mmCIF file of N, CA and C in Angstrom:
data_model
loop_
_atom_site.group_PDB
_atom_site.id
_atom_site.type_symbol
_atom_site.label_atom_id
_atom_site.label_comp_id
_atom_site.label_asym_id
_atom_site.label_seq_id
_atom_site.Cartn_x
_atom_site.Cartn_y
_atom_site.Cartn_z
ATOM 1 N N MET A 1 11.313 20.423 -75.026
ATOM 2 C CA MET A 1 10.940 19.889 -73.731
ATOM 3 C C MET A 1 12.371 19.937 -72.794
ATOM 4 N N LYS A 2 13.357 19.621 -73.206
ATOM 5 C CA LYS A 2 14.666 19.425 -72.682
ATOM 6 C C LYS A 2 15.216 20.539 -72.157
ATOM 7 N N LEU A 3 14.975 21.963 -72.930
ATOM 8 C CA LEU A 3 15.130 23.207 -72.686
ATOM 9 C C LEU A 3 14.420 23.893 -71.511
ATOM 10 N N LEU A 4 13.195 23.523 -71.575
ATOM 11 C CA LEU A 4 12.225 23.772 -70.428
ATOM 12 C C LEU A 4 12.554 23.043 -69.270
ATOM 13 N N GLN A 5 13.163 22.083 -69.099
ATOM 14 C CA GLN A 5 13.572 21.238 -67.893
ATOM 15 C C GLN A 5 14.613 21.879 -67.300
ATOM 16 N N ILE A 6 15.716 22.310 -68.266
ATOM 17 C CA ILE A 6 17.089 22.955 -67.961
ATOM 18 C C ILE A 6 16.658 24.374 -67.015
ATOM 19 N N VAL A 7 15.651 25.242 -68.018
ATOM 20 C CA VAL A 7 15.408 26.430 -67.151
ATOM 21 C C VAL A 7 14.756 26.409 -65.914
ATOM 22 N N SER A 8 13.910 25.574 -65.786
ATOM 23 C CA SER A 8 13.163 25.057 -64.571
ATOM 24 C C SER A 8 14.154 24.690 -63.476
ATOM 25 N N LEU A 9 15.121 23.781 -63.502
ATOM 26 C CA LEU A 9 16.065 23.589 -62.855
ATOM 27 C C LEU A 9 16.919 24.739 -62.437
ATOM 28 N N ILE A 10 17.152 25.717 -63.437
ATOM 29 C CA ILE A 10 17.955 26.765 -62.922
ATOM 30 C C ILE A 10 17.266 27.750 -62.105
ATOM 31 N N CYS A 11 15.959 27.979 -62.472
ATOM 32 C CA CYS A 11 15.113 28.653 -61.660
ATOM 33 C C CYS A 11 15.198 28.076 -60.202
ATOM 34 N N MET A 12 14.914 26.602 -59.938
ATOM 35 C CA MET A 12 14.762 26.479 -58.925
ATOM 36 C C MET A 12 15.979 26.462 -57.875
ATOM 37 N N LEU A 13 17.166 26.091 -58.484
ATOM 38 C CA LEU A 13 18.255 26.235 -58.220
ATOM 39 C C LEU A 13 18.724 27.575 -57.663
ATOM 40 N N SER A 14 18.320 28.446 -58.352
ATOM 41 C CA SER A 14 18.668 30.091 -57.972
ATOM 42 C C SER A 14 17.684 30.452 -57.086
ATOM 43 N N SER A 15 16.426 30.165 -56.708
ATOM 44 C CA SER A 15 15.546 30.316 -55.620
ATOM 45 C C SER A 15 16.020 29.402 -54.386
ATOM 46 N N CYS A 16 16.825 28.529 -54.301
ATOM 47 C CA CYS A 16 17.472 27.906 -53.335
ATOM 48 C C CYS A 16 18.393 28.812 -52.810
ATOM 49 N N ALA A 17 19.140 29.633 -53.440
ATOM 50 C CA ALA A 17 20.367 30.396 -53.032
ATOM 51 C C ALA A 17 20.076 31.349 -52.230
ATOM 52 N N GLU A 18 18.702 31.817 -52.831
ATOM 53 C CA GLU A 18 18.273 33.404 -52.271
ATOM 54 C C GLU A 18 17.929 33.258 -50.837
ATOM 55 N N GLY A 19 18.830 34.200 -49.973
ATOM 56 C CA GLY A 19 18.721 34.217 -48.646
ATOM 57 C C GLY A 19 19.748 33.356 -47.958
ATOM 58 N N VAL A 20 20.677 32.765 -48.608
ATOM 59 C CA VAL A 20 21.424 31.779 -47.924
ATOM 60 C C VAL A 20 22.710 32.997 -47.956
ATOM 61 N N PRO A 21 23.254 33.072 -46.555
ATOM 62 C CA PRO A 21 24.287 34.033 -46.272
ATOM 63 C C PRO A 21 25.383 33.798 -46.731
ATOM 64 N N SER A 22 26.025 35.015 -47.209
ATOM 65 C CA SER A 22 27.565 34.765 -47.998
ATOM 66 C C SER A 22 28.486 35.415 -46.888
ATOM 67 N N VAL A 23 29.526 34.466 -46.479
ATOM 68 C CA VAL A 23 30.586 34.779 -45.500
ATOM 69 C C VAL A 23 31.668 35.832 -46.394
ATOM 70 N N ILE A 24 31.753 35.573 -47.627
ATOM 71 C CA ILE A 24 32.861 36.251 -48.384
ATOM 72 C C ILE A 24 33.051 37.628 -48.138
ATOM 73 N N GLY A 25 34.311 38.108 -47.779
ATOM 74 C CA GLY A 25 34.672 39.492 -47.418
ATOM 75 C C GLY A 25 35.101 39.922 -46.098
ATOM 76 N N THR A 26 35.315 40.975 -45.556
ATOM 77 C CA THR A 26 36.078 41.498 -44.344
ATOM 78 C C THR A 26 35.019 41.524 -43.277
ATOM 79 N N TRP A 27 35.098 40.928 -42.215
ATOM 80 C CA TRP A 27 34.341 41.189 -41.237
ATOM 81 C C TRP A 27 34.984 41.560 -39.891
ATOM 82 N N LYS A 28 34.330 42.298 -38.974
ATOM 83 C CA LYS A 28 35.180 42.944 -37.768
ATOM 84 C C LYS A 28 34.500 42.640 -36.300
ATOM 85 N N SER A 29 34.967 42.147 -35.385
ATOM 86 C CA SER A 29 34.544 42.039 -34.248
ATOM 87 C C SER A 29 33.758 43.170 -33.491
ATOM 88 N N ASN A 30 32.695 43.323 -33.179
ATOM 89 C CA ASN A 30 31.790 44.059 -32.646
ATOM 90 C C ASN A 30 31.918 43.820 -31.088
ATOM 91 N N GLN A 31 32.605 45.005 -30.571
ATOM 92 C CA GLN A 31 32.993 44.798 -29.239
ATOM 93 C C GLN A 31 31.833 45.117 -28.176
ATOM 94 N N LEU A 32 30.878 45.912 -28.469
ATOM 95 C CA LEU A 32 29.729 46.304 -27.963
ATOM 96 C C LEU A 32 28.621 45.030 -27.604
ATOM 97 N N LEU A 33 28.454 44.596 -28.910
ATOM 98 C CA LEU A 33 27.310 43.742 -28.811
ATOM 99 C C LEU A 33 28.225 42.227 -28.038
ATOM 100 N N THR A 34 29.175 42.021 -28.186
ATOM 101 C CA THR A 34 30.072 40.777 -27.863
ATOM 102 C C THR A 34 29.985 40.810 -26.043
ATOM 103 N N LEU A 35 30.196 42.177 -25.818
ATOM 104 C CA LEU A 35 30.245 42.240 -24.177
ATOM 105 C C LEU A 35 28.871 42.222 -23.755
ATOM 106 N N GLN A 36 27.818 42.628 -24.266
ATOM 107 C CA GLN A 36 26.568 42.813 -23.954
ATOM 108 C C GLN A 36 26.057 41.036 -23.924
ATOM 109 N N HIS A 37 26.348 40.324 -24.742
ATOM 110 C CA HIS A 37 25.992 38.977 -24.861
ATOM 111 C C HIS A 37 27.213 38.067 -24.283
ATOM 112 N N SER A 38 27.960 38.568 -23.429
ATOM 113 C CA SER A 38 29.365 37.564 -22.998
ATOM 114 C C SER A 38 29.743 38.224 -21.382
ATOM 115 N N PRO A 39 28.613 38.454 -20.471
ATOM 116 C CA PRO A 39 28.913 38.981 -19.472
ATOM 117 C C PRO A 39 29.707 38.290 -18.318
ATOM 118 N N LEU A 40 30.850 39.042 -17.865
ATOM 119 C CA LEU A 40 31.670 38.213 -16.872
ATOM 120 C C LEU A 40 30.846 37.783 -15.437
ATOM 121 N N ASP A 41 31.128 37.159 -14.611
ATOM 122 C CA ASP A 41 30.808 36.950 -13.302
ATOM 123 C C ASP A 41 31.513 38.158 -12.239
ATOM 124 N N SER A 42 30.543 38.782 -11.493
ATOM 125 C CA SER A 42 30.797 40.049 -10.938
ATOM 126 C C SER A 42 31.980 39.698 -9.896
ATOM 127 N N SER A 43 32.283 38.472 -9.508
ATOM 128 C CA SER A 43 33.644 38.133 -8.845
ATOM 129 C C SER A 43 34.910 38.534 -9.591
ATOM 130 N N VAL A 44 34.792 38.587 -10.935
ATOM 131 C CA VAL A 44 36.193 38.905 -11.900
ATOM 132 C C VAL A 44 36.462 40.190 -11.613
ATOM 133 N N ASP A 45 38.088 40.357 -11.242
ATOM 134 C CA ASP A 45 38.705 41.515 -10.756
ATOM 135 C C ASP A 45 38.596 42.470 -11.948
ATOM 136 N N GLU A 46 38.658 43.715 -11.540
ATOM 137 C CA GLU A 46 38.836 44.917 -12.800
ATOM 138 C C GLU A 46 40.028 44.793 -13.849
ATOM 139 N N THR A 47 41.184 44.320 -13.225
ATOM 140 C CA THR A 47 42.122 44.234 -14.291
ATOM 141 C C THR A 47 41.898 42.966 -15.183
ATOM 142 N N THR A 48 41.321 42.069 -14.985
ATOM 143 C CA THR A 48 40.978 40.795 -15.581
ATOM 144 C C THR A 48 39.907 41.150 -16.514
ATOM 145 N N ARG A 49 39.048 41.917 -16.147
ATOM 146 C CA ARG A 49 37.647 42.498 -17.012
ATOM 147 C C ARG A 49 38.389 43.157 -18.050
ATOM 148 N N SER A 50 39.100 44.256 -17.717
ATOM 149 C CA SER A 50 39.587 45.167 -18.634
ATOM 150 C C SER A 50 40.128 44.285 -19.732
ATOM 151 N N LYS A 51 41.176 43.716 -19.397
ATOM 152 C CA LYS A 51 41.863 42.735 -20.424
ATOM 153 C C LYS A 51 40.911 41.809 -21.311
ATOM 154 N N PHE A 52 40.025 41.151 -20.682
ATOM 155 C CA PHE A 52 38.802 40.545 -21.487
ATOM 156 C C PHE A 52 38.003 41.426 -22.247
ATOM 157 N N GLU A 53 37.869 42.500 -21.943
ATOM 158 C CA GLU A 53 36.820 43.581 -22.686
ATOM 159 C C GLU A 53 37.904 43.919 -23.817
ATOM 160 N N ASN A 54 39.240 44.240 -23.848
ATOM 161 C CA ASN A 54 40.133 44.700 -24.727
ATOM 162 C C ASN A 54 40.259 43.789 -25.766
ATOM 163 N N LEU A 55 39.632 42.549 -25.410
ATOM 164 C CA LEU A 55 40.175 41.671 -26.994
ATOM 165 C C LEU A 55 39.339 41.834 -27.928
ATOM 166 N N PHE A 56 38.255 42.154 -27.442
ATOM 167 C CA PHE A 56 36.971 42.437 -28.544
ATOM 168 C C PHE A 56 37.036 43.631 -29.357
ATOM 169 N N GLY A 57 36.330 43.548 -30.487
ATOM 170 C CA GLY A 57 36.367 45.027 -31.461
ATOM 171 C C GLY A 57 37.447 45.229 -32.347
ATOM 172 N N ARG A 58 38.513 44.301 -32.280
ATOM 173 C CA ARG A 58 39.742 44.582 -32.866
ATOM 174 C C ARG A 58 40.161 43.822 -34.094
ATOM 175 N N MET A 59 39.780 42.369 -33.914
ATOM 176 C CA MET A 59 40.018 41.363 -34.658
ATOM 177 C C MET A 59 39.192 41.441 -36.014
ATOM 178 N N THR A 60 39.621 41.283 -37.185
ATOM 179 C CA THR A 60 39.175 41.260 -38.445
ATOM 180 C C THR A 60 39.358 39.657 -38.726
ATOM 181 N N ILE A 61 38.426 39.440 -39.761
ATOM 182 C CA ILE A 61 38.596 38.237 -40.454
ATOM 183 C C ILE A 61 37.942 38.271 -42.026
ATOM 184 N N THR A 62 39.168 37.753 -43.003
ATOM 185 C CA THR A 62 38.666 38.186 -44.190
ATOM 186 C C THR A 62 38.398 36.732 -44.681
ATOM 187 N N TYR A 63 37.283 36.406 -45.295
ATOM 188 C CA TYR A 63 37.185 35.388 -45.957
ATOM 189 C C TYR A 63 37.208 35.573 -47.377
ATOM 190 N N SER A 64 37.984 34.439 -47.989
ATOM 191 C CA SER A 64 37.714 34.105 -49.716
ATOM 192 C C SER A 64 37.076 32.822 -49.685
ATOM 193 N N ARG A 65 36.855 32.363 -51.064
ATOM 194 C CA ARG A 65 36.243 31.344 -51.113
ATOM 195 C C ARG A 65 36.758 30.065 -50.273
ATOM 196 N N THR A 66 37.889 29.838 -50.130
ATOM 197 C CA THR A 66 38.614 28.734 -49.542
ATOM 198 C C THR A 66 39.912 29.350 -48.096
ATOM 199 N N GLN A 67 39.922 30.316 -47.863
ATOM 200 C CA GLN A 67 40.610 30.680 -46.999
ATOM 201 C C GLN A 67 40.187 31.799 -46.085
ATOM 202 N N ALA A 68 40.504 31.784 -44.619
ATOM 203 C CA ALA A 68 40.139 32.789 -43.927
ATOM 204 C C ALA A 68 41.424 33.279 -43.240
ATOM 205 N N THR A 69 41.479 34.619 -43.261
ATOM 206 C CA THR A 69 42.880 35.179 -42.691
ATOM 207 C C THR A 69 42.184 36.211 -41.673
ATOM 208 N N SER A 70 42.579 35.861 -40.188
ATOM 209 C CA SER A 70 42.442 36.620 -38.923
ATOM 210 C C SER A 70 43.458 37.491 -38.586
ATOM 211 N N ARG A 71 43.094 38.544 -38.408
ATOM 212 C CA ARG A 71 44.213 39.675 -37.802
ATOM 213 C C ARG A 71 43.723 40.307 -36.473
ATOM 214 N N MET A 72 44.794 40.835 -36.021
ATOM 215 C CA MET A 72 44.783 41.748 -34.694
ATOM 216 C C MET A 72 45.865 42.485 -34.650
ATOM 217 N N ASP A 73 45.859 44.006 -34.144
ATOM 218 C CA ASP A 73 46.615 44.852 -34.130
ATOM 219 C C ASP A 73 47.182 44.461 -32.892
ATOM 220 N N ALA A 74 48.553 45.033 -32.534
ATOM 221 C CA ALA A 74 48.946 44.805 -31.014
ATOM 222 C C ALA A 74 48.488 46.106 -30.275
ATOM 223 N N ASP A 75 48.130 45.739 -29.058
ATOM 224 C CA ASP A 75 47.557 46.641 -27.930
ATOM 225 C C ASP A 75 47.791 46.286 -26.478
ATOM 226 N N GLU A 76 48.333 47.068 -25.758
ATOM 227 C CA GLU A 76 48.416 46.841 -24.265
ATOM 228 C C GLU A 76 48.466 45.244 -23.797
ATOM 229 N N GLY A 77 50.100 44.907 -24.220
ATOM 230 C CA GLY A 77 50.425 43.582 -23.801
ATOM 231 C C GLY A 77 49.844 42.358 -24.536
ATOM 232 N N ILE A 78 49.357 42.681 -25.893
ATOM 233 C CA ILE A 78 48.916 41.744 -26.754
ATOM 234 C C ILE A 78 49.647 42.089 -28.001
ATOM 235 N N GLU A 79 50.465 41.198 -28.329
ATOM 236 C CA GLU A 79 51.160 41.148 -29.756
ATOM 237 C C GLU A 79 50.216 41.258 -31.048
ATOM 238 N N ALA A 80 50.496 41.815 -32.088
ATOM 239 C CA ALA A 80 50.064 41.860 -33.387
ATOM 240 C C ALA A 80 50.287 40.427 -33.754
ATOM 241 N N TRP A 81 49.086 39.973 -34.509
ATOM 242 C CA TRP A 81 49.084 38.547 -35.228
ATOM 243 C C TRP A 81 48.118 38.398 -36.505
ATOM 244 N N GLU A 82 48.481 37.658 -37.131
ATOM 245 C CA GLU A 82 47.822 36.849 -38.467
ATOM 246 C C GLU A 82 47.634 35.441 -38.512
ATOM 247 N N SER A 83 46.784 34.884 -38.972
ATOM 248 C CA SER A 83 46.595 33.653 -39.100
ATOM 249 C C SER A 83 45.893 33.313 -40.408
ATOM 250 N N VAL A 84 46.277 32.559 -41.219
ATOM 251 C CA VAL A 84 45.646 32.027 -42.534
ATOM 252 C C VAL A 84 45.262 30.687 -42.351
ATOM 253 N N SER A 85 44.000 30.246 -42.481
ATOM 254 C CA SER A 85 43.740 28.844 -42.436
ATOM 255 C C SER A 85 42.720 28.532 -43.442
ATOM 256 N N GLU A 86 42.545 27.355 -44.065
ATOM 257 C CA GLU A 86 41.681 26.839 -44.773
ATOM 258 C C GLU A 86 40.456 26.616 -44.250
ATOM 259 N N TYR A 87 39.177 26.982 -45.281
ATOM 260 C CA TYR A 87 38.051 26.546 -44.630
ATOM 261 C C TYR A 87 37.123 25.892 -45.658
ATOM 262 N N ARG A 88 35.872 25.128 -45.069
ATOM 263 C CA ARG A 88 35.010 24.759 -46.215
ATOM 264 C C ARG A 88 33.567 24.854 -45.453
ATOM 265 N N ILE A 89 32.704 25.227 -46.194
ATOM 266 C CA ILE A 89 31.208 25.233 -45.713
ATOM 267 C C ILE A 89 30.829 23.817 -45.768
ATOM 268 N N LEU A 90 30.386 23.442 -44.832
ATOM 269 C CA LEU A 90 29.599 21.942 -44.394
ATOM 270 C C LEU A 90 28.004 22.074 -44.935
ATOM 271 N N ILE A 91 27.699 23.005 -44.032
ATOM 272 C CA ILE A 91 26.284 22.815 -44.179
ATOM 273 C C ILE A 91 25.873 24.376 -44.260
ATOM 274 N N GLN A 92 24.797 24.840 -45.116
ATOM 275 C CA GLN A 92 24.562 26.254 -45.226
ATOM 276 C C GLN A 92 22.630 26.044 -45.152
ATOM 277 N N THR A 93 22.184 26.860 -44.543
ATOM 278 C CA THR A 93 20.824 27.175 -44.276
ATOM 279 C C THR A 93 20.598 28.726 -44.406
ATOM 280 N N LYS A 94 19.345 28.979 -44.448
ATOM 281 C CA LYS A 94 18.879 30.832 -44.608
ATOM 282 C C LYS A 94 19.751 31.674 -43.437
ATOM 283 N N ASP A 95 19.933 31.017 -42.387
ATOM 284 C CA ASP A 95 20.718 31.810 -41.279
ATOM 285 C C ASP A 95 21.981 31.041 -40.472
ATOM 286 N N LYS A 96 22.427 30.208 -41.115
ATOM 287 C CA LYS A 96 23.496 29.600 -40.539
ATOM 288 C C LYS A 96 24.416 28.899 -41.304
ATOM 289 N N LEU A 97 25.571 29.055 -41.225
ATOM 290 C CA LEU A 97 26.881 28.328 -41.824
ATOM 291 C C LEU A 97 27.536 27.396 -40.826
ATOM 292 N N LEU A 98 27.684 26.114 -41.298
ATOM 293 C CA LEU A 98 28.770 25.348 -40.495
ATOM 294 C C LEU A 98 29.711 25.214 -41.209
ATOM 295 N N ILE A 99 30.830 25.652 -40.825
ATOM 296 C CA ILE A 99 32.520 25.673 -41.620
ATOM 297 C C ILE A 99 33.379 25.034 -40.612
ATOM 298 N N GLU A 100 34.105 24.235 -41.695
ATOM 299 C CA GLU A 100 35.374 23.430 -41.149
ATOM 300 C C GLU A 100 36.457 24.081 -41.355
ATOM 301 N N TRP A 101 37.348 24.603 -40.498
ATOM 302 C CA TRP A 101 38.598 25.221 -40.767
ATOM 303 C C TRP A 101 39.738 24.611 -40.113
ATOM 304 N N LEU A 102 40.926 24.656 -40.983
ATOM 305 C CA LEU A 102 42.095 23.872 -40.103
ATOM 306 C C LEU A 102 42.881 24.649 -39.448
ATOM 307 N N ASP A 103 43.182 24.124 -38.124
ATOM 308 C CA ASP A 103 43.997 24.883 -37.000
ATOM 309 C C ASP A 103 45.086 24.080 -37.285
ATOM 310 N N ARG A 104 46.051 25.061 -37.933
ATOM 311 C CA ARG A 104 47.530 24.589 -38.311
ATOM 312 C C ARG A 104 48.379 24.390 -37.011
ATOM 313 N N ARG A 105 48.233 25.018 -36.117
ATOM 314 C CA ARG A 105 48.888 24.623 -34.890
ATOM 315 C C ARG A 105 48.814 23.208 -34.397
ATOM 316 N N LYS A 106 47.580 22.806 -34.274
ATOM 317 C CA LYS A 106 47.337 21.451 -33.934
ATOM 318 C C LYS A 106 47.476 20.318 -35.138
ATOM 319 N N GLY A 107 47.015 20.949 -36.360
ATOM 320 C CA GLY A 107 47.000 20.133 -37.344
ATOM 321 C C GLY A 107 46.005 19.137 -37.496
ATOM 322 N N GLU A 108 44.584 19.816 -37.122
ATOM 323 C CA GLU A 108 43.254 19.307 -37.107
ATOM 324 C C GLU A 108 42.129 20.138 -37.774
ATOM 325 N N TRP A 109 41.214 19.462 -38.107
ATOM 326 C CA TRP A 109 40.219 20.207 -38.552
ATOM 327 C C TRP A 109 38.881 20.619 -37.263
ATOM 328 N N LYS A 110 38.605 21.986 -37.370
ATOM 329 C CA LYS A 110 37.810 22.136 -36.256
ATOM 330 C C LYS A 110 36.291 22.819 -36.967
ATOM 331 N N LYS A 111 35.366 22.613 -36.265
ATOM 332 C CA LYS A 111 33.937 23.105 -36.803
ATOM 333 C C LYS A 111 33.789 24.368 -36.031
ATOM 334 N N GLU A 112 32.999 25.245 -36.630
ATOM 335 C CA GLU A 112 32.379 26.300 -36.121
ATOM 336 C C GLU A 112 30.956 26.821 -36.781
ATOM 337 N N THR A 113 29.940 27.090 -36.151
ATOM 338 C CA THR A 113 28.813 27.452 -36.776
ATOM 339 C C THR A 113 28.645 29.094 -36.616
ATOM 340 N N LEU A 114 28.482 29.749 -37.726
ATOM 341 C CA LEU A 114 28.335 31.065 -38.001
ATOM 342 C C LEU A 114 26.861 31.425 -37.921
ATOM 343 N N HIS A 115 26.332 32.048 -36.978
ATOM 344 C CA HIS A 115 24.611 32.398 -36.899
ATOM 345 C C HIS A 115 24.503 33.862 -37.470
ATOM 346 N N PHE A 116 23.780 33.896 -38.700
ATOM 347 C CA PHE A 116 23.544 35.283 -39.063
ATOM 348 C C PHE A 116 22.274 35.926 -38.344
ATOM 349 N N VAL A 117 22.500 37.243 -38.119
ATOM 350 C CA VAL A 117 21.660 37.956 -37.515
ATOM 351 C C VAL A 117 20.726 38.613 -38.703
ATOM 352 N N ASN A 118 21.537 38.823 -39.854
ATOM 353 C CA ASN A 118 21.328 39.660 -41.054
ATOM 354 C C ASN A 118 22.569 39.270 -41.909
ATOM 355 N N PRO A 119 22.422 39.654 -43.205
ATOM 356 C CA PRO A 119 23.337 39.566 -44.206
ATOM 357 C C PRO A 119 24.860 40.294 -43.665
ATOM 358 N N ASP A 120 24.598 41.072 -43.017
ATOM 359 C CA ASP A 120 25.889 41.909 -42.567
ATOM 360 C C ASP A 120 26.414 41.649 -40.984
ATOM 361 N N ARG A 121 25.757 40.727 -40.272
ATOM 362 C CA ARG A 121 26.182 40.387 -38.977
ATOM 363 C C ARG A 121 26.012 39.094 -38.604
ATOM 364 N N TYR A 122 27.147 38.492 -37.971
ATOM 365 C CA TYR A 122 26.896 37.028 -37.652
ATOM 366 C C TYR A 122 27.594 36.949 -35.896
ATOM 367 N N TRP A 123 27.367 35.971 -35.240
ATOM 368 C CA TRP A 123 27.784 35.693 -34.133
ATOM 369 C C TRP A 123 28.324 33.951 -34.293
ATOM 370 N N ILE A 124 29.431 33.831 -33.144
ATOM 371 C CA ILE A 124 29.844 32.574 -32.820
ATOM 372 C C ILE A 124 29.873 32.485 -31.388
ATOM 373 N N MET A 125 29.842 31.155 -30.969
ATOM 374 C CA MET A 125 30.202 30.895 -29.456
ATOM 375 C C MET A 125 31.322 30.938 -29.118
ATOM 376 N N LEU A 126 31.535 31.839 -27.862
ATOM 377 C CA LEU A 126 32.836 31.847 -27.363
ATOM 378 C C LEU A 126 32.798 30.821 -26.311
ATOM 379 N N GLU A 127 33.818 29.829 -26.704
ATOM 380 C CA GLU A 127 34.014 28.771 -25.586
ATOM 381 C C GLU A 127 35.557 28.738 -25.266
ATOM 382 N N LEU A 128 35.747 28.337 -24.160
ATOM 383 C CA LEU A 128 36.770 27.727 -23.442
ATOM 384 C C LEU A 128 37.450 26.306 -23.833
ATOM 385 N N PRO A 129 38.454 26.146 -23.684
ATOM 386 C CA PRO A 129 39.057 24.707 -24.266
ATOM 387 C C PRO A 129 38.310 23.679 -23.545
ATOM 388 N N ASP A 130 37.723 23.726 -22.194
ATOM 389 C CA ASP A 130 37.213 22.774 -21.830
ATOM 390 C C ASP A 130 35.675 22.805 -22.177
ATOM 391 N N GLY A 131 35.077 23.561 -22.943
ATOM 392 C CA GLY A 131 33.980 23.453 -23.669
ATOM 393 C C GLY A 131 32.798 24.403 -22.636
ATOM 394 N N THR A 132 33.171 24.976 -21.742
ATOM 395 C CA THR A 132 32.668 26.089 -21.330
ATOM 396 C C THR A 132 32.276 27.163 -21.991
ATOM 397 N N VAL A 133 30.677 27.533 -22.254
ATOM 398 C CA VAL A 133 30.383 28.735 -23.027
ATOM 399 C C VAL A 133 30.742 30.061 -22.298
ATOM 400 N N LEU A 134 31.156 31.088 -22.682
ATOM 401 C CA LEU A 134 31.375 32.541 -22.478
ATOM 402 C C LEU A 134 30.318 33.251 -22.628
ATOM 403 N N GLY A 135 29.691 32.755 -23.880
ATOM 404 C CA GLY A 135 28.788 33.803 -24.422
ATOM 405 C C GLY A 135 29.089 33.692 -26.194
ATOM 406 N N ARG A 136 28.755 34.979 -26.932
ATOM 407 C CA ARG A 136 28.720 35.125 -28.279
ATOM 408 C C ARG A 136 29.645 36.497 -28.877
ATOM 409 N N GLU A 137 30.368 35.861 -29.657
ATOM 410 C CA GLU A 137 31.224 37.221 -30.245
ATOM 411 C C GLU A 137 30.538 37.415 -31.581
ATOM 412 N N TYR A 138 30.278 38.816 -31.667
ATOM 413 C CA TYR A 138 29.365 39.198 -32.864
ATOM 414 C C TYR A 138 30.684 39.909 -33.885
ATOM 415 N N PHE A 139 30.132 39.553 -35.235
ATOM 416 C CA PHE A 139 31.215 40.176 -36.215
ATOM 417 C C PHE A 139 30.247 41.032 -37.051
ATOM 418 N N ASP A 140 30.528 41.904 -37.565
ATOM 419 C CA ASP A 140 30.033 42.877 -38.367
ATOM 420 C C ASP A 140 30.844 42.990 -39.996
ATOM 421 N N ARG A 141 30.219 42.821 -41.027
ATOM 422 C CA ARG A 141 30.726 43.228 -42.178
ATOM 423 C C ARG A 141 31.208 44.360 -42.488
ATOM 424 N N GLN A 142 32.484 44.498 -43.286
ATOM 425 C CA GLN A 142 33.111 45.413 -43.401
ATOM 426 C C GLN A 142 33.329 45.938 -44.691
ATOM 427 N N SER A 143 33.375 44.783 -45.720
ATOM 428 C CA SER A 143 33.290 44.837 -47.096
ATOM 429 C C SER A 143 32.858 43.539 -47.643
#
């Protein structure tokens, strides 16, 4: 009887895990989708618009079980950079992950929701420091 309960519990837990997105791997910013979902006001001058658009499609984020490594190569006035931070998953659903990551510069934990479109694509909200939402940045799985 006890074996039957254990097998039932294992089956139940494995079915709960089905469909839960995995963030482990390398992801790259999707410039086209990001710009489609993050339109700039028509009053923004062409130089500023070009700089904004050039920010997307180049950054990669590689997630292990406990760390996220973000990288961007140098390009037109932007220095190359790499940032490694600890993260942990707070809440998982079939199409969202709420993660908490350590901002080492500020020494504080911040939260971010990853909204999965499918297992190989997610988006996050693009926000200014004052909380103004600019749109969404999309990421595609690379590995």
